[in-house]
PDB file of C-alpha atoms in Angstrom:
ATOM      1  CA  UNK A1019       0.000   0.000   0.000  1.00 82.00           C
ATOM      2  CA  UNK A1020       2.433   2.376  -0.697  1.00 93.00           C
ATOM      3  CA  UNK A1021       2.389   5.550  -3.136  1.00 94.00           C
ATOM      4  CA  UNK A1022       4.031   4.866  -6.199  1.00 91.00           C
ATOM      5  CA  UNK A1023       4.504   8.614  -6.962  1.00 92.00           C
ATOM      6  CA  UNK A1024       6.331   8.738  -3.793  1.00 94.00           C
ATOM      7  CA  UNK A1025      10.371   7.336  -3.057  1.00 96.00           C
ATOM      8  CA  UNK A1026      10.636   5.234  -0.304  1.00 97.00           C
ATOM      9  CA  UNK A1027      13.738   4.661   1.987  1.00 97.00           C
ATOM     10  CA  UNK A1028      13.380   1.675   4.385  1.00 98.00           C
ATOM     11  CA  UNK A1029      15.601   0.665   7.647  1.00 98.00           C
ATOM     12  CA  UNK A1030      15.194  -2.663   9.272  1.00 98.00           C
ATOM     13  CA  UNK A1031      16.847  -3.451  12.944  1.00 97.00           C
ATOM     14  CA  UNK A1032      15.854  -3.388  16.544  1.00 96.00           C
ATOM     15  CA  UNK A1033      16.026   0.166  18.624  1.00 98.00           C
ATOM     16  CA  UNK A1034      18.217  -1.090  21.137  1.00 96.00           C
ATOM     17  CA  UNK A1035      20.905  -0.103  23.133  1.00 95.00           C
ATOM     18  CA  UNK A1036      22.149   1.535  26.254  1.00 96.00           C
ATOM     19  CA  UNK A1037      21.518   5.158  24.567  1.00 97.00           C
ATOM     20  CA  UNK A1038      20.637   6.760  21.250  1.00 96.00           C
ATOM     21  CA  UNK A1039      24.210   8.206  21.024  1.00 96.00           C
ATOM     22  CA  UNK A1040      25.533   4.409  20.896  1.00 96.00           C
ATOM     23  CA  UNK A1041      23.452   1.898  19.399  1.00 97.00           C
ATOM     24  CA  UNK A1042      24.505  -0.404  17.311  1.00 97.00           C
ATOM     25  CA  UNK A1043      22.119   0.492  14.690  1.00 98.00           C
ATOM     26  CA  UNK A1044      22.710   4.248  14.416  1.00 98.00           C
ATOM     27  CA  UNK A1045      18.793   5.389  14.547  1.00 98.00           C
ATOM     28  CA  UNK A1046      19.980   8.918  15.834  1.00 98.00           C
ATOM     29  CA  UNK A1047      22.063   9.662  12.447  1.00 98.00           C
ATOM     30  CA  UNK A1048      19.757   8.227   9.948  1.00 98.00           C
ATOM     31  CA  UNK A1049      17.224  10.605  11.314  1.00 98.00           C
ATOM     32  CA  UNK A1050      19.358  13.293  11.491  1.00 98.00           C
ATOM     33  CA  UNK A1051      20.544  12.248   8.064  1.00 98.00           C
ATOM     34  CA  UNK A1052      17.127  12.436   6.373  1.00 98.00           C
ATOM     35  CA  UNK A1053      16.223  15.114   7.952  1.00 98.00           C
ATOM     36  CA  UNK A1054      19.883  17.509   6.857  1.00 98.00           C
ATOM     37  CA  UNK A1055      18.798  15.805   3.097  1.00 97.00           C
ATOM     38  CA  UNK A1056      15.400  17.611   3.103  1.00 97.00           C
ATOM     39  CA  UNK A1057      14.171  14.050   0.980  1.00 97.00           C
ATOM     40  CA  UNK A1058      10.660  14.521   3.132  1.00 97.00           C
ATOM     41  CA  UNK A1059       9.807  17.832   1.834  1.00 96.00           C
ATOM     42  CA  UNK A1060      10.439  16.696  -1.362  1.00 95.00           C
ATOM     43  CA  UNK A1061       7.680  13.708  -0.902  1.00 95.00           C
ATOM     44  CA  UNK A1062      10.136  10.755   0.163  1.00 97.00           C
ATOM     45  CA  UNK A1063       9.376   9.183   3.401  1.00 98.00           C
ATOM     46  CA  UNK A1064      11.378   7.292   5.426  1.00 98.00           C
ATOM     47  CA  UNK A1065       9.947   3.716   7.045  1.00 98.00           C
ATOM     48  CA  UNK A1066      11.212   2.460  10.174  1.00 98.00           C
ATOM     49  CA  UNK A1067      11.073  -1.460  11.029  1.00 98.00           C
ATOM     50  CA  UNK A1068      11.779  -2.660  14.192  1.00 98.00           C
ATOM     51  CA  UNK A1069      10.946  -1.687  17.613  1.00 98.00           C
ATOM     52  CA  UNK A1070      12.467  -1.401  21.220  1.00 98.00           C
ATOM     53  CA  UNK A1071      13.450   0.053  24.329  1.00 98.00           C
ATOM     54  CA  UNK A1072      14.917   3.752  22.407  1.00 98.00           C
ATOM     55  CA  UNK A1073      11.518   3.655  20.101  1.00 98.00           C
ATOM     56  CA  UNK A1074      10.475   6.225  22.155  1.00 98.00           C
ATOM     57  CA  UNK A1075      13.398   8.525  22.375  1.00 98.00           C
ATOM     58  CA  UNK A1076      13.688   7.973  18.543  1.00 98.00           C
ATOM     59  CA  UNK A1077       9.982   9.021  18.247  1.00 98.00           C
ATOM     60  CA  UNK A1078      10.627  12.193  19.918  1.00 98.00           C
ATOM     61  CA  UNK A1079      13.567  12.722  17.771  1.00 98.00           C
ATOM     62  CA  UNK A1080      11.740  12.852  14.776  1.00 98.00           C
ATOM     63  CA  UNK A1081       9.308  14.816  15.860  1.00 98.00           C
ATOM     64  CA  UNK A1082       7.453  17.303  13.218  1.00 97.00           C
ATOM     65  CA  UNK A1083       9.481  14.987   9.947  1.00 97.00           C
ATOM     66  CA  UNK A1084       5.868  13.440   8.646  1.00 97.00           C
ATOM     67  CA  UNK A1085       8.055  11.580   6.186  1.00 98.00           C
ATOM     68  CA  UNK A1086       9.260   9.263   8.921  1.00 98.00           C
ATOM     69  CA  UNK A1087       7.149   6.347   9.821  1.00 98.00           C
ATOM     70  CA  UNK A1088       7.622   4.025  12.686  1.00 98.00           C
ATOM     71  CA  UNK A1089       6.043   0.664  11.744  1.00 98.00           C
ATOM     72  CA  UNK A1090       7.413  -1.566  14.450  1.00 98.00           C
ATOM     73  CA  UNK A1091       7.974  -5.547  14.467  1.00 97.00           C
ATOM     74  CA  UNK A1092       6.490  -6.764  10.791  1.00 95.00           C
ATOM     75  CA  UNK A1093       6.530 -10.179   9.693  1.00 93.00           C
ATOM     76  CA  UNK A1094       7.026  -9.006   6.145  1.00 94.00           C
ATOM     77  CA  UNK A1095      10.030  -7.894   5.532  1.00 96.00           C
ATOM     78  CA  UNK A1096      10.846  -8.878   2.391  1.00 93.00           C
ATOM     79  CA  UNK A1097       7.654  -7.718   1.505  1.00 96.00           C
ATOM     80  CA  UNK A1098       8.781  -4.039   2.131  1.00 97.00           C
ATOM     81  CA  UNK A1099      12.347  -3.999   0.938  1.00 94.00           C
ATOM     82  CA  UNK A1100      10.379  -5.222  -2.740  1.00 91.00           C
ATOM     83  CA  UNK A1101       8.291  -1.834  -2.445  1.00 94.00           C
ATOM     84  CA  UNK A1102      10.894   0.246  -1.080  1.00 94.00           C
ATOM     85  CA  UNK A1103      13.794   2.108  -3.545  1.00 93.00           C
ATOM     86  CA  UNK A1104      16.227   2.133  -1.110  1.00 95.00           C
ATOM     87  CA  UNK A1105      17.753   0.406   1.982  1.00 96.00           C
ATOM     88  CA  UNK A1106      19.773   1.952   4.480  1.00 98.00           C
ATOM     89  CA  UNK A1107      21.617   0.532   7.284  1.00 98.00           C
ATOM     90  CA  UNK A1108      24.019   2.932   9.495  1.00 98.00           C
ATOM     91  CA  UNK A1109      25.368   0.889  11.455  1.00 98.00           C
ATOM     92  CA  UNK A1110      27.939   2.017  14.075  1.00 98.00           C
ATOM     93  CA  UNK A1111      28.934  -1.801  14.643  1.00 97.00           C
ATOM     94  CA  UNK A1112      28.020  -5.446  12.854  1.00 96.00           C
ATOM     95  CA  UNK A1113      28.530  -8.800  13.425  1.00 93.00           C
ATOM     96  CA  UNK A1114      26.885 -11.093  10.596  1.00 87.00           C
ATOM     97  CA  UNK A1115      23.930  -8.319   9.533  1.00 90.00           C
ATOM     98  CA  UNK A1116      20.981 -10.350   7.960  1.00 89.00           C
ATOM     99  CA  UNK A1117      18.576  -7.346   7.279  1.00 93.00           C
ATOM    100  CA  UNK A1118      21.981  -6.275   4.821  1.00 93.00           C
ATOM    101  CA  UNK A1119      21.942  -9.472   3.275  1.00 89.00           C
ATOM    102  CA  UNK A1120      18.067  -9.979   2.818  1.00 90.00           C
ATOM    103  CA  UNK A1121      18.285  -6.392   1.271  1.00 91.00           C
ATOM    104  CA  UNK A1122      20.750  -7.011  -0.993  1.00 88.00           C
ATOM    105  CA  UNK A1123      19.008 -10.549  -2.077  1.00 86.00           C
ATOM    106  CA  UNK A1124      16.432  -8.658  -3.083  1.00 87.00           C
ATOM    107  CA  UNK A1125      17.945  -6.423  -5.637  1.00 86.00           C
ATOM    108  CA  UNK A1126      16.758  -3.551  -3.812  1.00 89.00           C
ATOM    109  CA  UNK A1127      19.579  -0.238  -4.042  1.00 90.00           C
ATOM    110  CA  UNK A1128      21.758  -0.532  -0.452  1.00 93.00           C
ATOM    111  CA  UNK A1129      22.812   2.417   1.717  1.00 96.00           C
ATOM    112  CA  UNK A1130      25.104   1.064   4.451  1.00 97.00           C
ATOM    113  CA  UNK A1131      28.373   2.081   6.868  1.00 97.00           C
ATOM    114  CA  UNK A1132      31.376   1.965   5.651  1.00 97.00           C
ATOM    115  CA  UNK A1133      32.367  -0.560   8.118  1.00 96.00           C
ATOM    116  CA  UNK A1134      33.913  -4.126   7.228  1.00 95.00           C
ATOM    117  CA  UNK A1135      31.388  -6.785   7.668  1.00 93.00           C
ATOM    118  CA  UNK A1136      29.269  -4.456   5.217  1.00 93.00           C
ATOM    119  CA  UNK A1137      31.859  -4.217   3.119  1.00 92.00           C
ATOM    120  CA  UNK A1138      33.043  -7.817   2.788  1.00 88.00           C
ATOM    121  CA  UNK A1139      28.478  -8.566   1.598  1.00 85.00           C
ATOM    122  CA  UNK A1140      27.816  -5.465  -0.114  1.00 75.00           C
ATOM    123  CA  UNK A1141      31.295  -4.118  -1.933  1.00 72.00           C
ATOM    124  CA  UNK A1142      29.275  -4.308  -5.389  1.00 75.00           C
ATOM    125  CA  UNK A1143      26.037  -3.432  -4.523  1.00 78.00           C
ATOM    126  CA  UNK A1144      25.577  -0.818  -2.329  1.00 88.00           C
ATOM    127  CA  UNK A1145      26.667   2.593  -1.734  1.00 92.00           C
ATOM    128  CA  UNK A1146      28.435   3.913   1.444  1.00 96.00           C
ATOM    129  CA  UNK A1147      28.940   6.415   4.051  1.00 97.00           C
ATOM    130  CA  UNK A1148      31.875   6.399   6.628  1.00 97.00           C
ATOM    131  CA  UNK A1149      30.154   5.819  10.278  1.00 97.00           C
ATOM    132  CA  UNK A1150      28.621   8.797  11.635  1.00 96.00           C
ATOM    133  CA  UNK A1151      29.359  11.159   8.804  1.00 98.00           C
ATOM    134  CA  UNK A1152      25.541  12.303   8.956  1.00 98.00           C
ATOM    135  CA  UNK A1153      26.048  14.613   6.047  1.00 98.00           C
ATOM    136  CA  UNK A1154      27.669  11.836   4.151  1.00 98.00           C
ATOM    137  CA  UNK A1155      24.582   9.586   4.877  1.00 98.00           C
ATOM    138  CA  UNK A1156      22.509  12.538   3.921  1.00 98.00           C
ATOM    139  CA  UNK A1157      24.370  13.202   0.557  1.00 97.00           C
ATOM    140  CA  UNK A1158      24.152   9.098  -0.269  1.00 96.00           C
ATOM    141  CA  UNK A1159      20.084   9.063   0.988  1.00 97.00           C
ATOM    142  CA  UNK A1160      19.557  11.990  -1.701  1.00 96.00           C
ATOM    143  CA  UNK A1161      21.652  10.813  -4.305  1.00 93.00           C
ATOM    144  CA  UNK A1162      19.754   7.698  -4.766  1.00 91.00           C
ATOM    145  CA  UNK A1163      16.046   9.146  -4.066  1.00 92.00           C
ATOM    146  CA  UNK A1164      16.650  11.677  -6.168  1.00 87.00           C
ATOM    147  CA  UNK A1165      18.002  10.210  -9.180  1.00 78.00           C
ATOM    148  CA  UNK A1166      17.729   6.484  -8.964  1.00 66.00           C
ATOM    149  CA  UNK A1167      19.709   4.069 -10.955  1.00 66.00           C
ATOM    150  CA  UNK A1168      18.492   0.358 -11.624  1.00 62.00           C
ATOM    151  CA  UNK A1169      20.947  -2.303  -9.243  1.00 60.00           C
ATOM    152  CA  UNK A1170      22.905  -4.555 -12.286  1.00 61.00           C
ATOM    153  CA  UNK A1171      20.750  -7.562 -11.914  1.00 63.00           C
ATOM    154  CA  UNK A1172      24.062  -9.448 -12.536  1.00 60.00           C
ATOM    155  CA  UNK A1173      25.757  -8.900  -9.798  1.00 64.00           C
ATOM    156  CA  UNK A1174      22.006  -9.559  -7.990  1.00 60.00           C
ATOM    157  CA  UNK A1175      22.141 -13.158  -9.396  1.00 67.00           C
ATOM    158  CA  UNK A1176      25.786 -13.409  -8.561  1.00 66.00           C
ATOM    159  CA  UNK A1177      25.606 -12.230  -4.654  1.00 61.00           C
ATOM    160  CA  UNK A1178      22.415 -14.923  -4.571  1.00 59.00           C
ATOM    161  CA  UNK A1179      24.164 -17.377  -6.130  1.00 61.00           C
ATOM    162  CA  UNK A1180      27.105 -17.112  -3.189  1.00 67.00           C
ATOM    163  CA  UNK A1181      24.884 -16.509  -0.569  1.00 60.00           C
ATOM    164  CA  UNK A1182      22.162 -19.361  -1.261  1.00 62.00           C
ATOM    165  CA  UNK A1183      21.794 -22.385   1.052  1.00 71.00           C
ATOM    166  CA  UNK A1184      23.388 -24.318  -2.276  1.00 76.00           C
ATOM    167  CA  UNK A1185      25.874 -21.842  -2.852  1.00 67.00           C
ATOM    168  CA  UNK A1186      27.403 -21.843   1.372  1.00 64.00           C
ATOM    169  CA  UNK A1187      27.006 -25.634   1.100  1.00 76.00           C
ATOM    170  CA  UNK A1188      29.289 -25.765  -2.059  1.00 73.00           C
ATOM    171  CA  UNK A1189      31.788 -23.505  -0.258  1.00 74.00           C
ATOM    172  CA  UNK A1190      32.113 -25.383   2.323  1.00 73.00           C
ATOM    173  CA  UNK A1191      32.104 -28.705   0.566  1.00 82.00           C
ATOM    174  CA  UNK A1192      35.267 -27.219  -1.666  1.00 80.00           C
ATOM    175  CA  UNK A1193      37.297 -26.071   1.580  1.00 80.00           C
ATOM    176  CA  UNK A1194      36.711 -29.556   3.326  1.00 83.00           C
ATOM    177  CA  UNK A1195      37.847 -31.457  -0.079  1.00 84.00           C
ATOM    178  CA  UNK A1196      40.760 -29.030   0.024  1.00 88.00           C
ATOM    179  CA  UNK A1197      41.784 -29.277   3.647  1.00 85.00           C
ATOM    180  CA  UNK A1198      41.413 -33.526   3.577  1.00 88.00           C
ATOM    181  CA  UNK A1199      43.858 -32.716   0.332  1.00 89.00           C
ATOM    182  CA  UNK A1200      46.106 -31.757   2.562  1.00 90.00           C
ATOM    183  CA  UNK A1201      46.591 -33.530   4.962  1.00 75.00           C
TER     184      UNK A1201
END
């Protein structure tokens, strides 16, 4: 249900942490972000997924931006990152970050940190922004609202392709036939 004749950005990951100012997920700057890129005035809106403990803080941060809509806990993720134009994930921190990969499955554009685990899943496919460089974030966010360009489905099929349950299991398979080579 959403407008077509509107750009959508969309953020997936829990609002959690000891404070705004250092969790893992970097809520505070992609608010601040969208806000500095002036994307809402413009029609954009930017849709939150996920809920927790700083929801409520974060709520209060956005205050007045109508373009930013909390949605909280949704089954259907992959639901929204197929509507959405753009994915962006600010992370100050990841370990293994599934929302990136799920994104980036889908062929949706990718907005994340410039941070290594990132990086090392989304080198081709995304663009990125240097960790807490909110004007940076809010130069990428515009940049690919404002003028979007298709993803190469190539390197789509390709990043599936590696990251499918067949595609791990023949990795894996190759470095144990490799290692018993050895030794």
């Amino acid at each position: 249900g959403l407008d077509p004749a509107q750009r959508h950005c969309v953020h997936v990951g829990r609002q959690f942490g000891s404070s705004m100012e250092t969790s893992q997920k970097a809520h505070d700057h992609l608010i601040a972000a969208w806000r500095e890129s002036g994307l809402g005035s413009r029609g954009s809106k930017l849709h939150l997924l996920g809920d927790g403990p700083l929801r409520e803080g974060l709520e209060r941060l956005a205050e007045g931006e109508e373009s930013i809509v909390f949605h909280g806990v949704t089954p259907h993720v992959v639901e929204w990152l197929l509507a959405c134009d753009v994915f962006v994930l600010p992370s100050r921190w990841e370990g293994l970050p599934i929302a990136a990969i799920e994104a980036l499955g889908t062929g949706i554009f990718c907005i994340f940190s410039d941070i290594a685990p990132l990086r090392e899943i989304g080198n081709e496919l995304a663009d990125f922004a240097p960790v807490g460089d909110v004007a940076g974030l809010s130069r990428a966010l515009a940049a690919r609202l404002d003028a979007p360009q298709p993803v190469r489905r190539s390197r789509v099929q390709s990043f599936r392709g590696r990251n499918s349950i067949e595609g791990v299991a023949h990795e894996h398979l190759a470095l144990y036939l490799r290692l018993a080579e050895q030794g």
